[in-house]
PDB file of C-alpha atoms in Angstrom:
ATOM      1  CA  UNK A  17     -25.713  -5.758 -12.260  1.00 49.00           C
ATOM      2  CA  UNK A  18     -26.967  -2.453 -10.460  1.00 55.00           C
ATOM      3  CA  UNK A  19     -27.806  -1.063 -14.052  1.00 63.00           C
ATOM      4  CA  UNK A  20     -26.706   2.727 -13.202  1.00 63.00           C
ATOM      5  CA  UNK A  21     -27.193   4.745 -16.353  1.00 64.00           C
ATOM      6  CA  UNK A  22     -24.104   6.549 -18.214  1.00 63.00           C
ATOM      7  CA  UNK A  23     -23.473  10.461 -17.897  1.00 58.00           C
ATOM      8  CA  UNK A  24     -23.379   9.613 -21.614  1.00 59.00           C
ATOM      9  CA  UNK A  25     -24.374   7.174 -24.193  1.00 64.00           C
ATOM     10  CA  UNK A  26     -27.129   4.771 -23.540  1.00 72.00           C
ATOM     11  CA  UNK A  27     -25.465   2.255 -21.504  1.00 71.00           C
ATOM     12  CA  UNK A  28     -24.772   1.230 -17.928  1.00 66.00           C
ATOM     13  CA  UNK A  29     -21.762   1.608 -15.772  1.00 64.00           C
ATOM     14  CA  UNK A  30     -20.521   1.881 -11.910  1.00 60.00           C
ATOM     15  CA  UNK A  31     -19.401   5.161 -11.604  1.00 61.00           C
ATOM     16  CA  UNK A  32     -20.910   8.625 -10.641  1.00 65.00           C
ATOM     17  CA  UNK A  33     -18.347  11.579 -11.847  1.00 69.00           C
ATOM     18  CA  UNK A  34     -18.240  14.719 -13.421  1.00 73.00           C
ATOM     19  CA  UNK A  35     -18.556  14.379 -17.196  1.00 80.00           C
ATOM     20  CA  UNK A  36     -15.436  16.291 -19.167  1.00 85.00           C
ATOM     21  CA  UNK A  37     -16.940  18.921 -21.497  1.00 86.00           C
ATOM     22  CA  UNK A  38     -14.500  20.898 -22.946  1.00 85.00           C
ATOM     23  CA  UNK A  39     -16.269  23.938 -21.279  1.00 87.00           C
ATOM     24  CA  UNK A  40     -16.959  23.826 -17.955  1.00 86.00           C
ATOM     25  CA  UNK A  41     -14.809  21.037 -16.720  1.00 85.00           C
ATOM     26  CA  UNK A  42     -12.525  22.007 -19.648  1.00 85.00           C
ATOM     27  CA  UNK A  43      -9.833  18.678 -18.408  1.00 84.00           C
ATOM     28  CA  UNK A  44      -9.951  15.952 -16.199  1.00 84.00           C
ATOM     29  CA  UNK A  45      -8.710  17.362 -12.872  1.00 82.00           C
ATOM     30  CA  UNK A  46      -6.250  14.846 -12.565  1.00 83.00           C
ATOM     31  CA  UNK A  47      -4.140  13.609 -15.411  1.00 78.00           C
ATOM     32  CA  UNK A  48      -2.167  10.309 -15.571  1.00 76.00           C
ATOM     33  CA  UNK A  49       1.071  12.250 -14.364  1.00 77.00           C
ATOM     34  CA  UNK A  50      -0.326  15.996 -13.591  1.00 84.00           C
ATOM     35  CA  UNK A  51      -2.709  18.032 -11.503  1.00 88.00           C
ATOM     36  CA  UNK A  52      -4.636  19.907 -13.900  1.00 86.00           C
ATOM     37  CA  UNK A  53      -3.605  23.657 -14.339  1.00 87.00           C
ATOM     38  CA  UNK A  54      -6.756  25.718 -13.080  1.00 84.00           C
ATOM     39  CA  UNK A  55      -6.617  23.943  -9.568  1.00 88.00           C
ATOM     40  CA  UNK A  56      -2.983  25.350  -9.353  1.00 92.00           C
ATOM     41  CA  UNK A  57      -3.811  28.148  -6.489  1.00 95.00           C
ATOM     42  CA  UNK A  58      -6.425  26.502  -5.127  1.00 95.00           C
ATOM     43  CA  UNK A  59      -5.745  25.139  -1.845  1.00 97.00           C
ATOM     44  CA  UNK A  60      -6.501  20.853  -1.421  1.00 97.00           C
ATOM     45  CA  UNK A  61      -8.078  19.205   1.856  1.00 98.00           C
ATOM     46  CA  UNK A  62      -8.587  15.531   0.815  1.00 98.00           C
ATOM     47  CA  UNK A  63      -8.151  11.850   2.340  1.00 98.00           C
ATOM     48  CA  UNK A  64      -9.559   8.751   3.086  1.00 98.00           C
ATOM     49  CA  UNK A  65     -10.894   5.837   5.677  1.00 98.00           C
ATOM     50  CA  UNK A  66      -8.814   3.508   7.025  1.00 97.00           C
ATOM     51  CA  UNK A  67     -10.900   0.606   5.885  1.00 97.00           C
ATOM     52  CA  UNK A  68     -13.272   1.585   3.151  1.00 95.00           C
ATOM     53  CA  UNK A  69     -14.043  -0.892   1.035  1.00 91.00           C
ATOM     54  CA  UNK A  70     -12.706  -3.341   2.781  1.00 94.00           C
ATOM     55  CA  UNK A  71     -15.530  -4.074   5.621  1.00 92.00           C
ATOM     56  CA  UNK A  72     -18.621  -4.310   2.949  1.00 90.00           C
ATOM     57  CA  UNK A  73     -18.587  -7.964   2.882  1.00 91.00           C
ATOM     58  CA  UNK A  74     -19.212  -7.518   6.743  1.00 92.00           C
ATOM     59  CA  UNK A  75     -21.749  -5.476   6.632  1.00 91.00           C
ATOM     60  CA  UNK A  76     -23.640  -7.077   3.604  1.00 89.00           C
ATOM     61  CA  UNK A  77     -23.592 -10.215   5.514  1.00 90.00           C
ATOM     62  CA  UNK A  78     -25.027  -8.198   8.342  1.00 88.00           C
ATOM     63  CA  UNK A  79     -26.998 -11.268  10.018  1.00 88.00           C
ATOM     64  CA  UNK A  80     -23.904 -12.966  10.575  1.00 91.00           C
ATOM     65  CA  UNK A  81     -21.391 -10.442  11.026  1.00 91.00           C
ATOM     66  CA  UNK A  82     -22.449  -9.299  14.007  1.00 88.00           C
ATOM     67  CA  UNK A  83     -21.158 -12.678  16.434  1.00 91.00           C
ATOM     68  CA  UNK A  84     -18.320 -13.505  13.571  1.00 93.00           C
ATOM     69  CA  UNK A  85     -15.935 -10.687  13.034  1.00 94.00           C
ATOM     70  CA  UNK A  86     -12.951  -9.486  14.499  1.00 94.00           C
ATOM     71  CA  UNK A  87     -14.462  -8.849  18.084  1.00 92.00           C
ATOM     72  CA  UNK A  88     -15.908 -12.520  18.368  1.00 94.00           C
ATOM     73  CA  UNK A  89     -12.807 -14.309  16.631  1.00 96.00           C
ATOM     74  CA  UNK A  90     -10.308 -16.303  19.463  1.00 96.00           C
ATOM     75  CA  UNK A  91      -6.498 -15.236  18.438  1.00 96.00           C
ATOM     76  CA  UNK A  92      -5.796 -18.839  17.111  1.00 97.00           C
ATOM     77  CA  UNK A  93      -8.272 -17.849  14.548  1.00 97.00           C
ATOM     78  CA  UNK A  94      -7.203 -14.176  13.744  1.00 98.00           C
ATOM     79  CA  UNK A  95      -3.756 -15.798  13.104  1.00 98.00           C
ATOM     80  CA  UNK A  96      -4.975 -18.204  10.727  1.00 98.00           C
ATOM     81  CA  UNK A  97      -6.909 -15.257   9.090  1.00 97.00           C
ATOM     82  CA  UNK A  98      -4.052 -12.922   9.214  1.00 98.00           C
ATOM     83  CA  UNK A  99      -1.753 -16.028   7.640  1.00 98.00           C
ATOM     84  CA  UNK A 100      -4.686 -16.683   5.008  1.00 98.00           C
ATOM     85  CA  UNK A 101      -4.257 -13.099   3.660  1.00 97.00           C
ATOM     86  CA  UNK A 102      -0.389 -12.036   3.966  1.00 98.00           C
ATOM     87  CA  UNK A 103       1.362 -14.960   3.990  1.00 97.00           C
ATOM     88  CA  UNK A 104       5.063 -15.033   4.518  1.00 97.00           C
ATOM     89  CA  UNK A 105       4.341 -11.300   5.123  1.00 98.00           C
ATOM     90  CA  UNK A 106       1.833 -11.769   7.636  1.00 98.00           C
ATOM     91  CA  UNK A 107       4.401 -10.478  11.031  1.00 98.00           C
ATOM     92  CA  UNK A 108       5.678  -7.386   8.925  1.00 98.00           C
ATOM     93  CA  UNK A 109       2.523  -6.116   7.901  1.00 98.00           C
ATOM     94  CA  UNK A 110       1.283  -6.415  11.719  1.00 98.00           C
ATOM     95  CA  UNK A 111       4.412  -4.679  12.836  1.00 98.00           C
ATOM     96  CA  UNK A 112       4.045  -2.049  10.200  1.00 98.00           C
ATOM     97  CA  UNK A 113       0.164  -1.712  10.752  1.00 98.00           C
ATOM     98  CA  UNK A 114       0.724  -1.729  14.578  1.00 98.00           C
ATOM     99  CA  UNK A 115       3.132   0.982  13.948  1.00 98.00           C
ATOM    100  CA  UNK A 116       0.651   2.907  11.412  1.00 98.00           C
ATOM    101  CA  UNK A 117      -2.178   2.507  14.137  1.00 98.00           C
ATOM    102  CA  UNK A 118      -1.432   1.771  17.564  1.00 97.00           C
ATOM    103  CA  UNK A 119      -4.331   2.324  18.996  1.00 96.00           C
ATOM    104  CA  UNK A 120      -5.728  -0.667  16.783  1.00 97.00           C
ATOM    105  CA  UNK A 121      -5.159  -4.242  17.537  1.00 97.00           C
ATOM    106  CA  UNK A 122      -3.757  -6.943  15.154  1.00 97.00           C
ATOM    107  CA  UNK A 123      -7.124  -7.921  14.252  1.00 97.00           C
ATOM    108  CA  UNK A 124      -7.368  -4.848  12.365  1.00 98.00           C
ATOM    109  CA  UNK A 125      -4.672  -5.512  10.191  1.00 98.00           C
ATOM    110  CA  UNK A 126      -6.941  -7.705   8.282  1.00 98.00           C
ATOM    111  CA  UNK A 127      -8.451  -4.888   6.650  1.00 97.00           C
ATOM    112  CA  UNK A 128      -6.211  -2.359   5.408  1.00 97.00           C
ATOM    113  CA  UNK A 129      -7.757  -0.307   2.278  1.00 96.00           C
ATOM    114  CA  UNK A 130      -5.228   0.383  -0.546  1.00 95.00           C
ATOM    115  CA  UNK A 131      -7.535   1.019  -3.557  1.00 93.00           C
ATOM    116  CA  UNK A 132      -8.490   4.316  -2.992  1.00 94.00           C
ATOM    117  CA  UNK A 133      -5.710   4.964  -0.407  1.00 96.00           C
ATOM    118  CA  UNK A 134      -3.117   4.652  -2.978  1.00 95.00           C
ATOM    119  CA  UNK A 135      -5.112   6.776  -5.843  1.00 92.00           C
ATOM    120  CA  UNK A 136      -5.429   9.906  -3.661  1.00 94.00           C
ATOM    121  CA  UNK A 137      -2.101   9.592  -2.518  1.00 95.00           C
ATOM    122  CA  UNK A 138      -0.473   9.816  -6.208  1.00 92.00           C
ATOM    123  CA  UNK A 139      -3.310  12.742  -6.402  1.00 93.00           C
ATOM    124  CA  UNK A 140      -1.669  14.463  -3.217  1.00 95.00           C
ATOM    125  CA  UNK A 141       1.716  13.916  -4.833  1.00 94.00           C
ATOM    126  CA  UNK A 142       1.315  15.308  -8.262  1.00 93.00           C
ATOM    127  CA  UNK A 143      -0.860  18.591  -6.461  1.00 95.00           C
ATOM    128  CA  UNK A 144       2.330  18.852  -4.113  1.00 95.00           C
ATOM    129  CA  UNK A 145       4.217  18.681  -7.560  1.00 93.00           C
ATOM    130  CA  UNK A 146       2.836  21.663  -9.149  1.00 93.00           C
ATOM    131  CA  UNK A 147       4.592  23.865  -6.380  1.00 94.00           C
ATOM    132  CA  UNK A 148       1.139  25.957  -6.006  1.00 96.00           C
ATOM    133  CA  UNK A 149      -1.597  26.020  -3.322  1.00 97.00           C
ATOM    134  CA  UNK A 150      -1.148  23.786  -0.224  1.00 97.00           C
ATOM    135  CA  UNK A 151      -2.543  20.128   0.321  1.00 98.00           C
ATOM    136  CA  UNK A 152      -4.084  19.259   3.370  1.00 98.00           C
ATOM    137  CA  UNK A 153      -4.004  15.432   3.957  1.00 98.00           C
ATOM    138  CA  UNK A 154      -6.782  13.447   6.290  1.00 98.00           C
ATOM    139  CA  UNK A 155      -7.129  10.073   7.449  1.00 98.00           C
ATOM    140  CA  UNK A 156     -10.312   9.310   9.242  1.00 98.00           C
ATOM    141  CA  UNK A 157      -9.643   5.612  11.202  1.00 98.00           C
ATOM    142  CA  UNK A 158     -12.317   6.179  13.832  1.00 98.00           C
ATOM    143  CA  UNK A 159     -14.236   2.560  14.249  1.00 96.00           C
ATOM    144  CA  UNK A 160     -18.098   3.168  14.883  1.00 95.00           C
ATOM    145  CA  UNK A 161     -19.043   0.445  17.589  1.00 94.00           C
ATOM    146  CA  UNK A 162     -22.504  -0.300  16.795  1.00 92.00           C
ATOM    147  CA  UNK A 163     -23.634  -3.744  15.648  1.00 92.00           C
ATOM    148  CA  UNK A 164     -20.131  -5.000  17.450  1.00 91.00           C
ATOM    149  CA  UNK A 165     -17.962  -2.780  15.549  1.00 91.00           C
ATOM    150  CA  UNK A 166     -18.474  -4.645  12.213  1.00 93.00           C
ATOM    151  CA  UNK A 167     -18.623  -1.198  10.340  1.00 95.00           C
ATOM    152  CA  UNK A 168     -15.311  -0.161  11.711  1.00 96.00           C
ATOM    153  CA  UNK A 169     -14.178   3.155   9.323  1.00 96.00           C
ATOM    154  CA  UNK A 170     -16.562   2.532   5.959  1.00 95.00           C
ATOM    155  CA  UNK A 171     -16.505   4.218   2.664  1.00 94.00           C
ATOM    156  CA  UNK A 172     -18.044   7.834   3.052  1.00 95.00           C
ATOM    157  CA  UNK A 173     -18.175   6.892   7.129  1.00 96.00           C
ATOM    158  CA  UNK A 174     -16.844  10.659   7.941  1.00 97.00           C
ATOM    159  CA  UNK A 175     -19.426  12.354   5.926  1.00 97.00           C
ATOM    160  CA  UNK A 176     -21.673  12.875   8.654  1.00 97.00           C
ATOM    161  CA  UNK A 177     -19.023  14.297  11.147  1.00 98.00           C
ATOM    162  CA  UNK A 178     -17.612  16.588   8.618  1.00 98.00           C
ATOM    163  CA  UNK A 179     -21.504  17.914   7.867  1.00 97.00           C
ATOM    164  CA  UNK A 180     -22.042  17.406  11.721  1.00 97.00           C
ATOM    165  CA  UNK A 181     -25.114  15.467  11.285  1.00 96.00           C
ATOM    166  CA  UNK A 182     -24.132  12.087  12.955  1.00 96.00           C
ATOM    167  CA  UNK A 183     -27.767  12.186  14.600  1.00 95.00           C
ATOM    168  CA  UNK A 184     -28.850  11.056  11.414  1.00 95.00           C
ATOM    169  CA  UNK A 185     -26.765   8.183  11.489  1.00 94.00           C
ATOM    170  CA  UNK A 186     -27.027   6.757  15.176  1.00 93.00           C
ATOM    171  CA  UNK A 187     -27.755   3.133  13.251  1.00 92.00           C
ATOM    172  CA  UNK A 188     -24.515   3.361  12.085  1.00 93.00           C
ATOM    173  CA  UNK A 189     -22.463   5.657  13.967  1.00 95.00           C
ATOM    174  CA  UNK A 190     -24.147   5.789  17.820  1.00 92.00           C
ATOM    175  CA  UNK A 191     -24.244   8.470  20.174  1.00 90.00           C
ATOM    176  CA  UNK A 192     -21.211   8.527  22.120  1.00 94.00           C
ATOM    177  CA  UNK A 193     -19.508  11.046  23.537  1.00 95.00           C
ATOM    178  CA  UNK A 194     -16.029  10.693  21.498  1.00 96.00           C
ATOM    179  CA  UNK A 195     -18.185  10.583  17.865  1.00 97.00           C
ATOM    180  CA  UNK A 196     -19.999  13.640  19.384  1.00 97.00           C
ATOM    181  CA  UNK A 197     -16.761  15.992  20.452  1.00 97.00           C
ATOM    182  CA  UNK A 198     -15.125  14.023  16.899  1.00 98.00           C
ATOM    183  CA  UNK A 199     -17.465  15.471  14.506  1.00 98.00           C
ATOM    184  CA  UNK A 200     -17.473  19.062  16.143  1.00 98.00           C
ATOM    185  CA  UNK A 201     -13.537  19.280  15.562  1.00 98.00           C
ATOM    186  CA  UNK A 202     -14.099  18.018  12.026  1.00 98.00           C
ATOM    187  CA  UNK A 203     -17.060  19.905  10.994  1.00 98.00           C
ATOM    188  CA  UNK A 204     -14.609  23.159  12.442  1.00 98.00           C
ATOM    189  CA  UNK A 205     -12.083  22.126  10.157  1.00 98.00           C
ATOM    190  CA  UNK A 206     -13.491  21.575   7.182  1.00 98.00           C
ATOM    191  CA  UNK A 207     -15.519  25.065   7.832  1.00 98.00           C
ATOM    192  CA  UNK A 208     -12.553  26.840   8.494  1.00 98.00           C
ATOM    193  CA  UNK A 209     -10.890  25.473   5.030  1.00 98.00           C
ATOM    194  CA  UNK A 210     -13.669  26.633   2.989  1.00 97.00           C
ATOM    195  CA  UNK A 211     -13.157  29.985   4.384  1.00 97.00           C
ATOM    196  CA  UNK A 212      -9.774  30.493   4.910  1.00 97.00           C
ATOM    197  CA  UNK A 213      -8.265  28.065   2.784  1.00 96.00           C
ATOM    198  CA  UNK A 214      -7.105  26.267   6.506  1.00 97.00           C
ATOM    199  CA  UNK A 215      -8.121  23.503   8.313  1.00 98.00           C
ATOM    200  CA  UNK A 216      -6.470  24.035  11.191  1.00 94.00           C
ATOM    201  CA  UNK A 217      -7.947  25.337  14.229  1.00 97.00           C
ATOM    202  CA  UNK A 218      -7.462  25.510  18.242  1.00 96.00           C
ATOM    203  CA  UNK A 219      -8.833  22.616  19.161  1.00 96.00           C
ATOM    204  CA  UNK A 220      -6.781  20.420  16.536  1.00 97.00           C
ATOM    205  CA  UNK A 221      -2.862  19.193  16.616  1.00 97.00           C
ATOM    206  CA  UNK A 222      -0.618  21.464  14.706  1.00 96.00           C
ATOM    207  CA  UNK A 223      -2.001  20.972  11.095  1.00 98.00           C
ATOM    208  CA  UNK A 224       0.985  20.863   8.521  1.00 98.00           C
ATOM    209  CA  UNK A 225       0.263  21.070   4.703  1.00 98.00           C
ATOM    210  CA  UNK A 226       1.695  17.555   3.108  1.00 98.00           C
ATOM    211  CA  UNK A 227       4.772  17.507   1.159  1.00 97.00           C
ATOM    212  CA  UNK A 228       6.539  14.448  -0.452  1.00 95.00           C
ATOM    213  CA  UNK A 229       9.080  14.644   2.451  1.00 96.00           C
ATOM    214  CA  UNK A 230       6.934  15.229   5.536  1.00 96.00           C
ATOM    215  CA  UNK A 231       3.772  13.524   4.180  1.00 97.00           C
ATOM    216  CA  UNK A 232       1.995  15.195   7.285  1.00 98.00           C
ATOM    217  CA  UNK A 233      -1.707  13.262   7.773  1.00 98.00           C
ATOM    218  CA  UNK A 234      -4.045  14.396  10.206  1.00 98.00           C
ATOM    219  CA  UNK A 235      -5.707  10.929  11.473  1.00 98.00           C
ATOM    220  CA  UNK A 236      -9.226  11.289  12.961  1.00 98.00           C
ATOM    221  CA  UNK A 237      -9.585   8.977  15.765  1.00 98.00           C
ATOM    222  CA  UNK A 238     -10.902   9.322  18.927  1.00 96.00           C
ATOM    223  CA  UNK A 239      -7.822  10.552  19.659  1.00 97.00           C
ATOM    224  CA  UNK A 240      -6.426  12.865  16.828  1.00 98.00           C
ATOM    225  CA  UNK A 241      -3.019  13.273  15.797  1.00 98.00           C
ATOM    226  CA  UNK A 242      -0.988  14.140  13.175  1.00 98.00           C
ATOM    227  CA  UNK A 243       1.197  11.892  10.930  1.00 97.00           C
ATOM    228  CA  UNK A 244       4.063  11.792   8.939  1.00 97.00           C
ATOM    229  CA  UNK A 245       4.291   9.282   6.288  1.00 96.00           C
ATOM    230  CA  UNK A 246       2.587   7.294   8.953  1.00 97.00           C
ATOM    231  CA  UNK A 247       1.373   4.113   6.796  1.00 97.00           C
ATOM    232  CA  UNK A 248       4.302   4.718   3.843  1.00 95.00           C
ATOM    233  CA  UNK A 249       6.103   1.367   4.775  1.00 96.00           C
ATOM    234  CA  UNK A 250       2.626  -0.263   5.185  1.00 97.00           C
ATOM    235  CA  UNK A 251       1.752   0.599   1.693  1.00 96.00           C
ATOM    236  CA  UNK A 252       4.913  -0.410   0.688  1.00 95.00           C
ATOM    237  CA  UNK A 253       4.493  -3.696   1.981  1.00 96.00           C
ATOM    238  CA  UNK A 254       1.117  -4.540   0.427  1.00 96.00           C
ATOM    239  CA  UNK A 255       1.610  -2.654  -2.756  1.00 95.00           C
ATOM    240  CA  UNK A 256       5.389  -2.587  -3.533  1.00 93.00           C
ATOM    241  CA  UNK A 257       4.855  -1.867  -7.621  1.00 91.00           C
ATOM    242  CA  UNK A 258       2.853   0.911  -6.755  1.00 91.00           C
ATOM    243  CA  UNK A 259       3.861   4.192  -8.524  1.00 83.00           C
ATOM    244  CA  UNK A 260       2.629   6.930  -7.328  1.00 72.00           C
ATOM    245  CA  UNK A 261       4.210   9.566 -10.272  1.00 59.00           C
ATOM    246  CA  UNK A 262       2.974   6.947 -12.662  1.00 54.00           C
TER     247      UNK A 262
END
């Protein structure tokens, strides 16, 4: 539909990736069950946002969106909602989500991302695997309140705090105080990795390196706090034949 050429042939595709050349990317860095050798020793910082894709529908349907969404909706109708998408599973996926995020509200539980959530966890896990170089695991869940929250935490939303450039984005992200004082301890962290290999600094919660056992998560909110296997029974409750060694 959007007609995006191919890295190679002649045809069209959806997906914007470094091409696998035998010389300079020599293997895919990620393998169906591996982390690809060369990466071995060098240290990981990686995550993702708490909603993603799940919000785009929102925001395409921007007209609307903005006096029916989550913020506008009575709680008869975020029930029905909730019921509409979990089903029998509708009060354990609250609990769990609740539990996952409690600075969130039910509401939120109706958009939960899983597919890219799930993929760079089974990356974490087989990086962890390889017993070399640390992995640093993020979570950014911070909900931008412009246009009555409808973006809540997009796809590629903490770009512009990590590059601490949000004044480029008020449409989208505002000017408040928290995104301000947000963005300079990301930008910090992610400065301090590429330097030291670390992102932990002062002004940030203890920052552990994940393992399978602790899965230790730094969540950006506007409070920010670090996690251990924080949404695991979540997952496990919306994707329970998910493998993530497979």
């Amino acid at each position: 539909e959007y007609k995006v050429p191919q890295a190679l042939g002649s045809g069209y595709g959806m997906s914007w990736e470094p091409v696998i050349d035998g010389d300079f990317l020599p293997t895919n860095p990620v393998t169906k069950d591996s982390f690809a050798a060369a990466g071995k020793d060098v240290p990981l910082l990686i995550g993702t946002n708490r909603t993603e894709w799940t919000g785009f529908p929102l925001i395409v349907n921007m007209a609307q969106s903005q006096s029916d969404n989550i913020n506008t909706w009575s709680d008869a109708e975020i029930d029905k909602r909730l019921y509409e998408a979990y089903g029998d599973k509708t009060d354990a996926v609250v609990r769990a989500f609740l539990k996952a995020y409690p600075n969130k509200t039910k509401a939120d539980a109706l958009y939960i991302d899983t597919l890219i959530r799930l993929p760079i966890l089974k990356i974490m896990e087989h990086k962890v695997a390889q017993g070399g170089a640390p992995v640093y695991a993020y979570l950014f869940s911070w909900d931008s309140p412009v246009m009555n929250g409808i973006y809540m935490s997009y796809h590629t939303a903490e770009i512009p705090f990590v590059f601490h450039n949000i004044d480029k984005m008020e449409a989208r992200i505002g000017d408040g105080r928290d995104a301000r004082t947000l963005s300079d301890r990301m930008s910090d962290a992610w400065i301090h990795f590429a330097r030291y290999g670390t992102p932990g600094t002062p002004d940030l919660p203890r920052w552990e390196p994940y393992t399978h056992q602790s899965g230790a998560t730094m969540i950006f909110d506007t409070t920010i706090r670090e996690g251990h296997h924080h949404d695991r029974e979540l997952l496990q409750l919306l994707a329970p034949d998910y493998k993530l060694f497979e």
